[in-house]
Amino acid sequence: MQQQDMSESSSGLATSNQRFCKSCSSYCSVLSDIHTVPPLSSQNRGLVGQNCDSELFSPLPSDSFKYLSWCDLQEHDVRGNQLRCPRVREGPSEEELFFRGEEHTLKKRKQVTETEKWQKKLQENWENCAELNLSFQDLGDLYQVENFNRILRRLIRVEKLWLVDNSLTDLSAVRLPRCKELNVSKNHFTSFKKLPKIPQIRHLSLAENNIMTLSGISALRHTPLESLILKRNPCEFQENYRQLVFSSLPNLKTLDGVPQLPEDCSPPEINFLSKMCTIL
Protein backbone atom coordinates (compact mmCIF):
# COMPACT_ATOMS: atom_id res chain seq x y z
CA MET A 1 0.00 0.00 0.00
CA GLN A 2 2.84 2.31 0.87
CA GLN A 3 4.67 1.24 -2.28
CA GLN A 4 1.62 2.07 -4.34
CA ASP A 5 1.33 5.51 -2.73
CA MET A 6 4.99 6.15 -3.35
CA SER A 7 4.69 5.12 -6.96
CA GLU A 8 1.67 7.34 -7.38
CA SER A 9 3.42 10.26 -5.75
CA SER A 10 6.53 9.70 -7.82
CA SER A 11 4.47 9.48 -10.97
CA GLY A 12 2.65 12.62 -9.91
CA LEU A 13 5.94 14.39 -9.34
CA ALA A 14 7.23 13.28 -12.68
CA THR A 15 4.05 14.49 -14.33
CA SER A 16 4.30 17.89 -12.66
CA ASN A 17 7.97 18.16 -13.66
CA GLN A 18 7.09 17.34 -17.23
CA ARG A 19 4.37 19.98 -17.24
CA PHE A 20 6.79 22.54 -15.72
CA CYS A 21 9.45 21.79 -18.32
CA LYS A 22 6.94 22.10 -21.14
CA SER A 23 5.60 25.42 -19.85
CA CYS A 24 9.12 26.69 -19.26
CA SER A 25 10.28 25.69 -22.72
CA SER A 26 7.26 27.32 -24.32
CA TYR A 27 7.89 30.50 -22.30
CA CYS A 28 11.53 30.52 -23.36
CA SER A 29 10.56 30.04 -26.99
CA VAL A 30 8.22 33.03 -26.74
CA LEU A 31 11.03 35.14 -25.28
CA SER A 32 13.41 34.04 -27.98
CA ASP A 33 10.85 35.02 -30.62
CA ILE A 34 10.42 38.43 -29.02
CA HIS A 35 14.13 39.18 -28.71
CA THR A 36 15.19 37.75 -32.02
CA VAL A 37 16.67 40.60 -34.06
CA PRO A 38 17.10 40.20 -37.80
CA PRO A 39 20.59 40.81 -39.17
CA LEU A 40 21.28 44.46 -39.97
CA SER A 41 23.04 45.81 -42.94
CA SER A 42 25.74 48.45 -42.46
CA GLN A 43 23.28 51.14 -43.56
CA ASN A 44 20.66 50.01 -41.03
CA ARG A 45 23.27 49.87 -38.28
CA GLY A 46 24.14 53.48 -38.94
CA LEU A 47 20.49 54.52 -38.73
CA VAL A 48 20.01 52.62 -35.48
CA GLY A 49 23.12 54.22 -34.01
CA GLN A 50 21.90 57.67 -34.96
CA ASN A 51 18.54 57.02 -33.37
CA CYS A 52 20.18 55.78 -30.16
CA ASP A 53 22.45 58.81 -29.99
CA SER A 54 19.56 61.20 -30.53
CA GLU A 55 17.60 59.49 -27.75
CA LEU A 56 20.54 59.52 -25.34
CA PHE A 57 21.49 63.15 -25.89
CA SER A 58 18.08 64.70 -26.38
CA PRO A 59 17.72 67.74 -24.06
CA LEU A 60 15.48 67.49 -21.03
CA PRO A 61 12.76 70.11 -20.41
CA SER A 62 14.75 71.38 -17.42
CA ASP A 63 17.91 71.94 -19.49
CA SER A 64 16.77 75.43 -20.41
CA PHE A 65 17.16 76.39 -16.74
CA LYS A 66 20.51 74.64 -16.31
CA TYR A 67 22.65 77.77 -16.03
CA LEU A 68 20.14 80.25 -14.64
CA SER A 69 20.67 81.68 -11.20
CA TRP A 70 17.84 82.06 -8.70
CA CYS A 71 17.35 85.76 -9.49
CA ASP A 72 16.88 85.01 -13.22
CA LEU A 73 13.75 82.97 -12.58
CA GLN A 74 10.46 84.73 -13.11
CA GLU A 75 7.46 85.22 -10.83
CA HIS A 76 9.10 85.29 -7.42
CA ASP A 77 10.07 88.06 -5.01
CA VAL A 78 12.91 86.36 -3.09
CA ARG A 79 15.80 88.70 -2.29
CA GLY A 80 19.43 87.86 -1.65
CA ASN A 81 19.36 88.83 2.01
CA GLN A 82 16.64 86.18 2.57
CA LEU A 83 18.91 83.36 1.41
CA ARG A 84 21.46 81.55 3.57
CA CYS A 85 23.33 79.33 1.11
CA PRO A 86 22.57 80.45 -2.46
CA ARG A 87 24.16 79.19 -5.65
CA VAL A 88 25.70 82.27 -7.25
CA ARG A 89 28.12 80.75 -9.78
CA GLU A 90 27.80 82.45 -13.16
CA GLY A 91 26.82 80.24 -16.10
CA PRO A 92 28.90 79.89 -19.29
CA SER A 93 28.88 82.55 -21.99
CA GLU A 94 26.99 82.02 -25.25
CA GLU A 95 30.23 81.28 -27.09
CA GLU A 96 31.15 78.64 -24.52
CA LEU A 97 27.71 77.03 -24.78
CA PHE A 98 28.01 76.77 -28.57
CA PHE A 99 31.48 75.28 -28.14
CA ARG A 100 30.06 72.68 -25.74
CA GLY A 101 27.13 71.94 -28.03
CA GLU A 102 24.62 73.17 -25.43
CA GLU A 103 23.07 75.98 -27.45
CA HIS A 104 19.61 74.58 -26.63
CA THR A 105 20.00 76.13 -23.14
CA LEU A 106 19.92 79.60 -24.69
CA LYS A 107 16.24 79.58 -25.56
CA LYS A 108 15.27 81.00 -22.18
CA ARG A 109 17.86 83.79 -22.38
CA LYS A 110 17.09 87.20 -23.77
CA GLN A 111 18.66 90.59 -24.13
CA VAL A 112 18.65 92.34 -20.76
CA THR A 113 17.94 96.06 -20.67
CA GLU A 114 19.58 98.49 -18.27
CA THR A 115 16.33 98.73 -16.31
CA GLU A 116 16.22 94.94 -15.91
CA LYS A 117 19.86 94.93 -14.79
CA TRP A 118 19.04 97.48 -12.11
CA GLN A 119 15.99 95.48 -11.01
CA LYS A 120 18.15 92.36 -10.79
CA LYS A 121 20.66 94.23 -8.65
CA LEU A 122 17.89 95.34 -6.31
CA GLN A 123 16.58 91.80 -6.11
CA GLU A 124 20.01 90.38 -5.29
CA ASN A 125 20.23 92.90 -2.44
CA TRP A 126 23.66 91.70 -1.32
CA GLU A 127 24.22 94.98 0.48
CA ASN A 128 21.75 94.01 3.21
CA CYS A 129 23.01 90.47 3.85
CA ALA A 130 24.07 89.93 7.45
CA GLU A 131 24.82 86.19 7.29
CA LEU A 132 25.73 84.32 4.12
CA ASN A 133 27.22 80.98 3.09
CA LEU A 134 28.84 81.01 -0.36
CA SER A 135 30.85 77.80 0.03
CA PHE A 136 31.40 75.10 -2.60
CA GLN A 137 30.58 77.31 -5.60
CA ASP A 138 32.88 75.37 -7.97
CA LEU A 139 34.45 78.43 -9.60
CA GLY A 140 36.20 76.79 -12.52
CA ASP A 141 36.43 79.71 -14.97
CA LEU A 142 37.83 83.22 -14.72
CA TYR A 143 34.52 84.94 -15.46
CA GLN A 144 32.94 82.98 -12.60
CA VAL A 145 35.65 84.20 -10.20
CA GLU A 146 35.12 87.79 -11.39
CA ASN A 147 31.38 87.57 -10.81
CA PHE A 148 32.00 86.01 -7.39
CA ASN A 149 34.32 88.88 -6.42
CA ARG A 150 31.69 91.34 -7.65
CA ILE A 151 29.23 89.86 -5.17
CA LEU A 152 31.78 89.93 -2.33
CA ARG A 153 32.45 93.63 -2.89
CA ARG A 154 28.75 94.31 -2.32
CA LEU A 155 28.66 92.61 1.10
CA ILE A 156 29.13 95.83 3.03
CA ARG A 157 26.90 94.74 5.96
CA VAL A 158 27.71 91.04 6.23
CA GLU A 159 28.77 89.90 9.72
CA LYS A 160 29.10 86.14 9.20
CA LEU A 161 30.52 84.82 5.93
CA TRP A 162 31.54 81.30 4.83
CA LEU A 163 33.63 80.88 1.67
CA VAL A 164 34.81 77.30 2.13
CA ASP A 165 36.37 75.31 -0.74
CA ASN A 166 36.12 77.87 -3.55
CA SER A 167 39.74 77.70 -4.82
CA LEU A 168 40.22 81.34 -3.80
CA THR A 169 43.73 82.81 -4.05
CA ASP A 170 43.40 86.59 -3.63
CA LEU A 171 40.69 88.71 -2.02
CA SER A 172 42.87 91.70 -1.17
CA ALA A 173 40.65 93.98 -3.29
CA VAL A 174 37.59 93.08 -1.18
CA ARG A 175 36.60 95.00 1.94
CA LEU A 176 34.19 93.56 4.51
CA PRO A 177 33.80 96.43 6.99
CA ARG A 178 31.36 94.71 9.37
CA CYS A 179 32.48 91.09 9.09
CA LYS A 180 33.05 89.51 12.53
CA GLU A 181 33.26 85.85 11.51
CA LEU A 182 34.97 84.66 8.32
CA ASN A 183 35.61 81.08 7.23
CA VAL A 184 37.88 80.70 4.18
CA SER A 185 39.05 77.14 4.88
CA LYS A 186 40.07 74.77 2.07
CA ASN A 187 41.15 77.49 -0.36
CA HIS A 188 44.49 78.38 -1.96
CA PHE A 189 45.64 81.40 0.03
CA THR A 190 49.44 81.64 0.29
CA SER A 191 49.76 84.75 2.47
CA PHE A 192 47.86 86.85 4.97
CA LYS A 193 48.29 89.74 2.56
CA LYS A 194 45.83 88.06 0.18
CA LEU A 195 42.98 88.22 2.68
CA PRO A 196 40.16 90.77 2.41
CA LYS A 197 40.13 93.89 4.58
CA ILE A 198 38.36 92.80 7.77
CA PRO A 199 38.78 95.53 10.43
CA GLN A 200 36.06 94.12 12.74
CA ILE A 201 37.02 90.44 12.53
CA ARG A 202 36.73 88.35 15.71
CA HIS A 203 36.79 84.76 14.45
CA LEU A 204 38.89 83.76 11.42
CA SER A 205 39.39 80.26 9.98
CA LEU A 206 42.19 79.71 7.45
CA ALA A 207 42.50 75.95 7.86
CA GLU A 208 43.76 73.88 4.92
CA ASN A 209 45.26 76.67 2.84
CA ASN A 210 48.85 77.07 1.69
CA ILE A 211 50.16 79.84 3.96
CA MET A 212 53.91 79.26 4.09
CA THR A 213 55.03 81.83 6.70
CA LEU A 214 53.55 84.18 9.27
CA SER A 215 54.69 87.18 7.28
CA GLY A 216 51.85 89.68 6.93
CA ILE A 217 49.96 88.51 10.00
CA SER A 218 50.61 91.94 11.56
CA ALA A 219 47.86 93.28 9.27
CA LEU A 220 45.43 91.73 11.78
CA ARG A 221 47.17 93.26 14.79
CA HIS A 222 44.76 96.18 15.20
CA THR A 223 41.63 94.06 14.83
CA PRO A 224 39.59 92.57 17.72
CA LEU A 225 40.53 89.05 16.54
CA GLU A 226 39.90 86.55 19.36
CA SER A 227 40.17 83.16 17.67
CA LEU A 228 42.29 82.05 14.71
CA ILE A 229 42.52 78.65 13.00
CA LEU A 230 45.61 77.90 10.92
CA LYS A 231 45.53 74.11 11.05
CA ARG A 232 47.02 72.21 8.10
CA ASN A 233 49.01 75.17 6.77
CA PRO A 234 52.80 74.95 6.25
CA CYS A 235 53.33 77.86 8.68
CA GLU A 236 52.04 75.61 11.47
CA PHE A 237 55.44 73.88 11.48
CA GLN A 238 57.42 77.07 11.91
CA GLU A 239 59.59 77.21 15.01
CA ASN A 240 57.92 79.01 17.94
CA TYR A 241 54.75 79.06 15.91
CA ARG A 242 52.30 79.72 18.76
CA GLN A 243 54.49 82.31 20.46
CA LEU A 244 54.94 84.22 17.22
CA VAL A 245 51.21 84.27 16.52
CA PHE A 246 50.21 85.41 20.02
CA SER A 247 52.93 88.06 20.12
CA SER A 248 51.67 89.46 16.79
CA LEU A 249 47.99 89.47 17.79
CA PRO A 250 47.53 90.99 21.28
CA ASN A 251 43.75 90.37 21.40
CA LEU A 252 44.00 86.71 20.41
CA LYS A 253 42.66 84.22 22.97
CA THR A 254 42.47 80.94 21.03
CA LEU A 255 44.72 79.48 18.34
CA ASP A 256 43.72 76.32 16.44
CA GLY A 257 41.04 75.61 19.03
CA VAL A 258 43.50 75.73 21.97
CA PRO A 259 43.32 78.62 24.47
CA GLN A 260 46.41 80.66 25.13
CA LEU A 261 48.85 78.80 27.38
CA PRO A 262 51.40 80.32 29.78
CA GLU A 263 54.27 79.34 27.49
CA ASP A 264 52.57 81.19 24.61
CA CYS A 265 52.76 84.55 26.38
CA SER A 266 56.50 85.19 26.17
CA PRO A 267 57.83 86.46 22.85
CA PRO A 268 60.32 84.03 21.31
CA GLU A 269 63.08 86.69 21.25
CA ILE A 270 63.02 86.96 25.09
CA ASN A 271 63.24 83.19 25.50
CA PHE A 272 66.18 83.10 23.14
CA LEU A 273 68.05 85.80 25.11
CA SER A 274 67.39 84.04 28.40
CA LYS A 275 68.89 80.84 27.03
CA MET A 276 71.95 82.78 25.88
CA CYS A 277 72.42 84.28 29.35
CA THR A 278 72.12 80.84 30.94
CA ILE A 279 74.82 79.44 28.67
CA LEU A 280 77.16 82.34 29.43
CSV table of C-alpha atoms in Angstrom, one decimal:
chain,number,residue,atom,x,y,z
A,1,MET,CA,0.0,0.0,0.0
A,2,GLN,CA,2.8,2.3,0.9
A,3,GLN,CA,4.7,1.2,-2.3
A,4,GLN,CA,1.6,2.1,-4.3
A,5,ASP,CA,1.3,5.5,-2.7
A,6,MET,CA,5.0,6.1,-3.3
A,7,SER,CA,4.7,5.1,-7.0
A,8,GLU,CA,1.7,7.3,-7.4
A,9,SER,CA,3.4,10.3,-5.7
A,10,SER,CA,6.5,9.7,-7.8
A,11,SER,CA,4.5,9.5,-11.0
A,12,GLY,CA,2.6,12.6,-9.9
A,13,LEU,CA,5.9,14.4,-9.3
A,14,ALA,CA,7.2,13.3,-12.7
A,15,THR,CA,4.1,14.5,-14.3
A,16,SER,CA,4.3,17.9,-12.7
A,17,ASN,CA,8.0,18.2,-13.7
A,18,GLN,CA,7.1,17.3,-17.2
A,19,ARG,CA,4.4,20.0,-17.2
A,20,PHE,CA,6.8,22.5,-15.7
A,21,CYS,CA,9.5,21.8,-18.3
A,22,LYS,CA,6.9,22.1,-21.1
A,23,SER,CA,5.6,25.4,-19.9
A,24,CYS,CA,9.1,26.7,-19.3
A,25,SER,CA,10.3,25.7,-22.7
A,26,SER,CA,7.3,27.3,-24.3
A,27,TYR,CA,7.9,30.5,-22.3
A,28,CYS,CA,11.5,30.5,-23.4
A,29,SER,CA,10.6,30.0,-27.0
A,30,VAL,CA,8.2,33.0,-26.7
A,31,LEU,CA,11.0,35.1,-25.3
A,32,SER,CA,13.4,34.0,-28.0
A,33,ASP,CA,10.9,35.0,-30.6
A,34,ILE,CA,10.4,38.4,-29.0
A,35,HIS,CA,14.1,39.2,-28.7
A,36,THR,CA,15.2,37.7,-32.0
A,37,VAL,CA,16.7,40.6,-34.1
A,38,PRO,CA,17.1,40.2,-37.8
A,39,PRO,CA,20.6,40.8,-39.2
A,40,LEU,CA,21.3,44.5,-40.0
A,41,SER,CA,23.0,45.8,-42.9
A,42,SER,CA,25.7,48.5,-42.5
A,43,GLN,CA,23.3,51.1,-43.6
A,44,ASN,CA,20.7,50.0,-41.0
A,45,ARG,CA,23.3,49.9,-38.3
A,46,GLY,CA,24.1,53.5,-38.9
A,47,LEU,CA,20.5,54.5,-38.7
A,48,VAL,CA,20.0,52.6,-35.5
A,49,GLY,CA,23.1,54.2,-34.0
A,50,GLN,CA,21.9,57.7,-35.0
A,51,ASN,CA,18.5,57.0,-33.4
A,52,CYS,CA,20.2,55.8,-30.2
A,53,ASP,CA,22.4,58.8,-30.0
A,54,SER,CA,19.6,61.2,-30.5
A,55,GLU,CA,17.6,59.5,-27.8
A,56,LEU,CA,20.5,59.5,-25.3
A,57,PHE,CA,21.5,63.1,-25.9
A,58,SER,CA,18.1,64.7,-26.4
A,59,PRO,CA,17.7,67.7,-24.1
A,60,LEU,CA,15.5,67.5,-21.0
A,61,PRO,CA,12.8,70.1,-20.4
A,62,SER,CA,14.7,71.4,-17.4
A,63,ASP,CA,17.9,71.9,-19.5
A,64,SER,CA,16.8,75.4,-20.4
A,65,PHE,CA,17.2,76.4,-16.7
A,66,LYS,CA,20.5,74.6,-16.3
A,67,TYR,CA,22.7,77.8,-16.0
A,68,LEU,CA,20.1,80.2,-14.6
A,69,SER,CA,20.7,81.7,-11.2
A,70,TRP,CA,17.8,82.1,-8.7
A,71,CYS,CA,17.4,85.8,-9.5
A,72,ASP,CA,16.9,85.0,-13.2
A,73,LEU,CA,13.8,83.0,-12.6
A,74,GLN,CA,10.5,84.7,-13.1
A,75,GLU,CA,7.5,85.2,-10.8
A,76,HIS,CA,9.1,85.3,-7.4
A,77,ASP,CA,10.1,88.1,-5.0
A,78,VAL,CA,12.9,86.4,-3.1
A,79,ARG,CA,15.8,88.7,-2.3
A,80,GLY,CA,19.4,87.9,-1.7
A,81,ASN,CA,19.4,88.8,2.0
A,82,GLN,CA,16.6,86.2,2.6
A,83,LEU,CA,18.9,83.4,1.4
A,84,ARG,CA,21.5,81.6,3.6
A,85,CYS,CA,23.3,79.3,1.1
A,86,PRO,CA,22.6,80.4,-2.5
A,87,ARG,CA,24.2,79.2,-5.6
A,88,VAL,CA,25.7,82.3,-7.3
A,89,ARG,CA,28.1,80.8,-9.8
A,90,GLU,CA,27.8,82.5,-13.2
A,91,GLY,CA,26.8,80.2,-16.1
A,92,PRO,CA,28.9,79.9,-19.3
A,93,SER,CA,28.9,82.6,-22.0
A,94,GLU,CA,27.0,82.0,-25.2
A,95,GLU,CA,30.2,81.3,-27.1
A,96,GLU,CA,31.2,78.6,-24.5
A,97,LEU,CA,27.7,77.0,-24.8
A,98,PHE,CA,28.0,76.8,-28.6
A,99,PHE,CA,31.5,75.3,-28.1
A,100,ARG,CA,30.1,72.7,-25.7
A,101,GLY,CA,27.1,71.9,-28.0
A,102,GLU,CA,24.6,73.2,-25.4
A,103,GLU,CA,23.1,76.0,-27.5
A,104,HIS,CA,19.6,74.6,-26.6
A,105,THR,CA,20.0,76.1,-23.1
A,106,LEU,CA,19.9,79.6,-24.7
A,107,LYS,CA,16.2,79.6,-25.6
A,108,LYS,CA,15.3,81.0,-22.2
A,109,ARG,CA,17.9,83.8,-22.4
A,110,LYS,CA,17.1,87.2,-23.8
A,111,GLN,CA,18.7,90.6,-24.1
A,112,VAL,CA,18.7,92.3,-20.8
A,113,THR,CA,17.9,96.1,-20.7
A,114,GLU,CA,19.6,98.5,-18.3
A,115,THR,CA,16.3,98.7,-16.3
A,116,GLU,CA,16.2,94.9,-15.9
A,117,LYS,CA,19.9,94.9,-14.8
A,118,TRP,CA,19.0,97.5,-12.1
A,119,GLN,CA,16.0,95.5,-11.0
A,120,LYS,CA,18.1,92.4,-10.8
A,121,LYS,CA,20.7,94.2,-8.7
A,122,LEU,CA,17.9,95.3,-6.3
A,123,GLN,CA,16.6,91.8,-6.1
A,124,GLU,CA,20.0,90.4,-5.3
A,125,ASN,CA,20.2,92.9,-2.4
A,126,TRP,CA,23.7,91.7,-1.3
A,127,GLU,CA,24.2,95.0,0.5
A,128,ASN,CA,21.8,94.0,3.2
A,129,CYS,CA,23.0,90.5,3.8
A,130,ALA,CA,24.1,89.9,7.5
A,131,GLU,CA,24.8,86.2,7.3
A,132,LEU,CA,25.7,84.3,4.1
A,133,ASN,CA,27.2,81.0,3.1
A,134,LEU,CA,28.8,81.0,-0.4
A,135,SER,CA,30.8,77.8,0.0
A,136,PHE,CA,31.4,75.1,-2.6
A,137,GLN,CA,30.6,77.3,-5.6
A,138,ASP,CA,32.9,75.4,-8.0
A,139,LEU,CA,34.5,78.4,-9.6
A,140,GLY,CA,36.2,76.8,-12.5
A,141,ASP,CA,36.4,79.7,-15.0
A,142,LEU,CA,37.8,83.2,-14.7
A,143,TYR,CA,34.5,84.9,-15.5
A,144,GLN,CA,32.9,83.0,-12.6
A,145,VAL,CA,35.6,84.2,-10.2
A,146,GLU,CA,35.1,87.8,-11.4
A,147,ASN,CA,31.4,87.6,-10.8
A,148,PHE,CA,32.0,86.0,-7.4
A,149,ASN,CA,34.3,88.9,-6.4
A,150,ARG,CA,31.7,91.3,-7.6
A,151,ILE,CA,29.2,89.9,-5.2
A,152,LEU,CA,31.8,89.9,-2.3
A,153,ARG,CA,32.4,93.6,-2.9
A,154,ARG,CA,28.8,94.3,-2.3
A,155,LEU,CA,28.7,92.6,1.1
A,156,ILE,CA,29.1,95.8,3.0
A,157,ARG,CA,26.9,94.7,6.0
A,158,VAL,CA,27.7,91.0,6.2
A,159,GLU,CA,28.8,89.9,9.7
A,160,LYS,CA,29.1,86.1,9.2
A,161,LEU,CA,30.5,84.8,5.9
A,162,TRP,CA,31.5,81.3,4.8
A,163,LEU,CA,33.6,80.9,1.7
A,164,VAL,CA,34.8,77.3,2.1
A,165,ASP,CA,36.4,75.3,-0.7
A,166,ASN,CA,36.1,77.9,-3.6
A,167,SER,CA,39.7,77.7,-4.8
A,168,LEU,CA,40.2,81.3,-3.8
A,169,THR,CA,43.7,82.8,-4.1
A,170,ASP,CA,43.4,86.6,-3.6
A,171,LEU,CA,40.7,88.7,-2.0
A,172,SER,CA,42.9,91.7,-1.2
A,173,ALA,CA,40.7,94.0,-3.3
A,174,VAL,CA,37.6,93.1,-1.2
A,175,ARG,CA,36.6,95.0,1.9
A,176,LEU,CA,34.2,93.6,4.5
A,177,PRO,CA,33.8,96.4,7.0
A,178,ARG,CA,31.4,94.7,9.4
A,179,CYS,CA,32.5,91.1,9.1
A,180,LYS,CA,33.1,89.5,12.5
A,181,GLU,CA,33.3,85.8,11.5
A,182,LEU,CA,35.0,84.7,8.3
A,183,ASN,CA,35.6,81.1,7.2
A,184,VAL,CA,37.9,80.7,4.2
A,185,SER,CA,39.0,77.1,4.9
A,186,LYS,CA,40.1,74.8,2.1
A,187,ASN,CA,41.2,77.5,-0.4
A,188,HIS,CA,44.5,78.4,-2.0
A,189,PHE,CA,45.6,81.4,0.0
A,190,THR,CA,49.4,81.6,0.3
A,191,SER,CA,49.8,84.7,2.5
A,192,PHE,CA,47.9,86.8,5.0
A,193,LYS,CA,48.3,89.7,2.6
A,194,LYS,CA,45.8,88.1,0.2
A,195,LEU,CA,43.0,88.2,2.7
A,196,PRO,CA,40.2,90.8,2.4
A,197,LYS,CA,40.1,93.9,4.6
A,198,ILE,CA,38.4,92.8,7.8
A,199,PRO,CA,38.8,95.5,10.4
A,200,GLN,CA,36.1,94.1,12.7
A,201,ILE,CA,37.0,90.4,12.5
A,202,ARG,CA,36.7,88.3,15.7
A,203,HIS,CA,36.8,84.8,14.4
A,204,LEU,CA,38.9,83.8,11.4
A,205,SER,CA,39.4,80.3,10.0
A,206,LEU,CA,42.2,79.7,7.4
A,207,ALA,CA,42.5,76.0,7.9
A,208,GLU,CA,43.8,73.9,4.9
A,209,ASN,CA,45.3,76.7,2.8
A,210,ASN,CA,48.9,77.1,1.7
A,211,ILE,CA,50.2,79.8,4.0
A,212,MET,CA,53.9,79.3,4.1
A,213,THR,CA,55.0,81.8,6.7
A,214,LEU,CA,53.6,84.2,9.3
A,215,SER,CA,54.7,87.2,7.3
A,216,GLY,CA,51.8,89.7,6.9
A,217,ILE,CA,50.0,88.5,10.0
A,218,SER,CA,50.6,91.9,11.6
A,219,ALA,CA,47.9,93.3,9.3
A,220,LEU,CA,45.4,91.7,11.8
A,221,ARG,CA,47.2,93.3,14.8
A,222,HIS,CA,44.8,96.2,15.2
A,223,THR,CA,41.6,94.1,14.8
A,224,PRO,CA,39.6,92.6,17.7
A,225,LEU,CA,40.5,89.1,16.5
A,226,GLU,CA,39.9,86.5,19.4
A,227,SER,CA,40.2,83.2,17.7
A,228,LEU,CA,42.3,82.0,14.7
A,229,ILE,CA,42.5,78.6,13.0
A,230,LEU,CA,45.6,77.9,10.9
A,231,LYS,CA,45.5,74.1,11.0
A,232,ARG,CA,47.0,72.2,8.1
A,233,ASN,CA,49.0,75.2,6.8
A,234,PRO,CA,52.8,75.0,6.3
A,235,CYS,CA,53.3,77.9,8.7
A,236,GLU,CA,52.0,75.6,11.5
A,237,PHE,CA,55.4,73.9,11.5
A,238,GLN,CA,57.4,77.1,11.9
A,239,GLU,CA,59.6,77.2,15.0
A,240,ASN,CA,57.9,79.0,17.9
A,241,TYR,CA,54.7,79.1,15.9
A,242,ARG,CA,52.3,79.7,18.8
A,243,GLN,CA,54.5,82.3,20.5
A,244,LEU,CA,54.9,84.2,17.2
A,245,VAL,CA,51.2,84.3,16.5
A,246,PHE,CA,50.2,85.4,20.0
A,247,SER,CA,52.9,88.1,20.1
A,248,SER,CA,51.7,89.5,16.8
A,249,LEU,CA,48.0,89.5,17.8
A,250,PRO,CA,47.5,91.0,21.3
A,251,ASN,CA,43.8,90.4,21.4
A,252,LEU,CA,44.0,86.7,20.4
A,253,LYS,CA,42.7,84.2,23.0
A,254,THR,CA,42.5,80.9,21.0
A,255,LEU,CA,44.7,79.5,18.3
A,256,ASP,CA,43.7,76.3,16.4
A,257,GLY,CA,41.0,75.6,19.0
A,258,VAL,CA,43.5,75.7,22.0
A,259,PRO,CA,43.3,78.6,24.5
A,260,GLN,CA,46.4,80.7,25.1
A,261,LEU,CA,48.8,78.8,27.4
A,262,PRO,CA,51.4,80.3,29.8
A,263,GLU,CA,54.3,79.3,27.5
A,264,ASP,CA,52.6,81.2,24.6
A,265,CYS,CA,52.8,84.6,26.4
A,266,SER,CA,56.5,85.2,26.2
A,267,PRO,CA,57.8,86.5,22.8
A,268,PRO,CA,60.3,84.0,21.3
A,269,GLU,CA,63.1,86.7,21.3
A,270,ILE,CA,63.0,87.0,25.1
A,271,ASN,CA,63.2,83.2,25.5
A,272,PHE,CA,66.2,83.1,23.1
A,273,LEU,CA,68.0,85.8,25.1
A,274,SER,CA,67.4,84.0,28.4
A,275,LYS,CA,68.9,80.8,27.0
A,276,MET,CA,71.9,82.8,25.9
A,277,CYS,CA,72.4,84.3,29.3
A,278,THR,CA,72.1,80.8,30.9
A,279,ILE,CA,74.8,79.4,28.7
A,280,LEU,CA,77.2,82.3,29.4
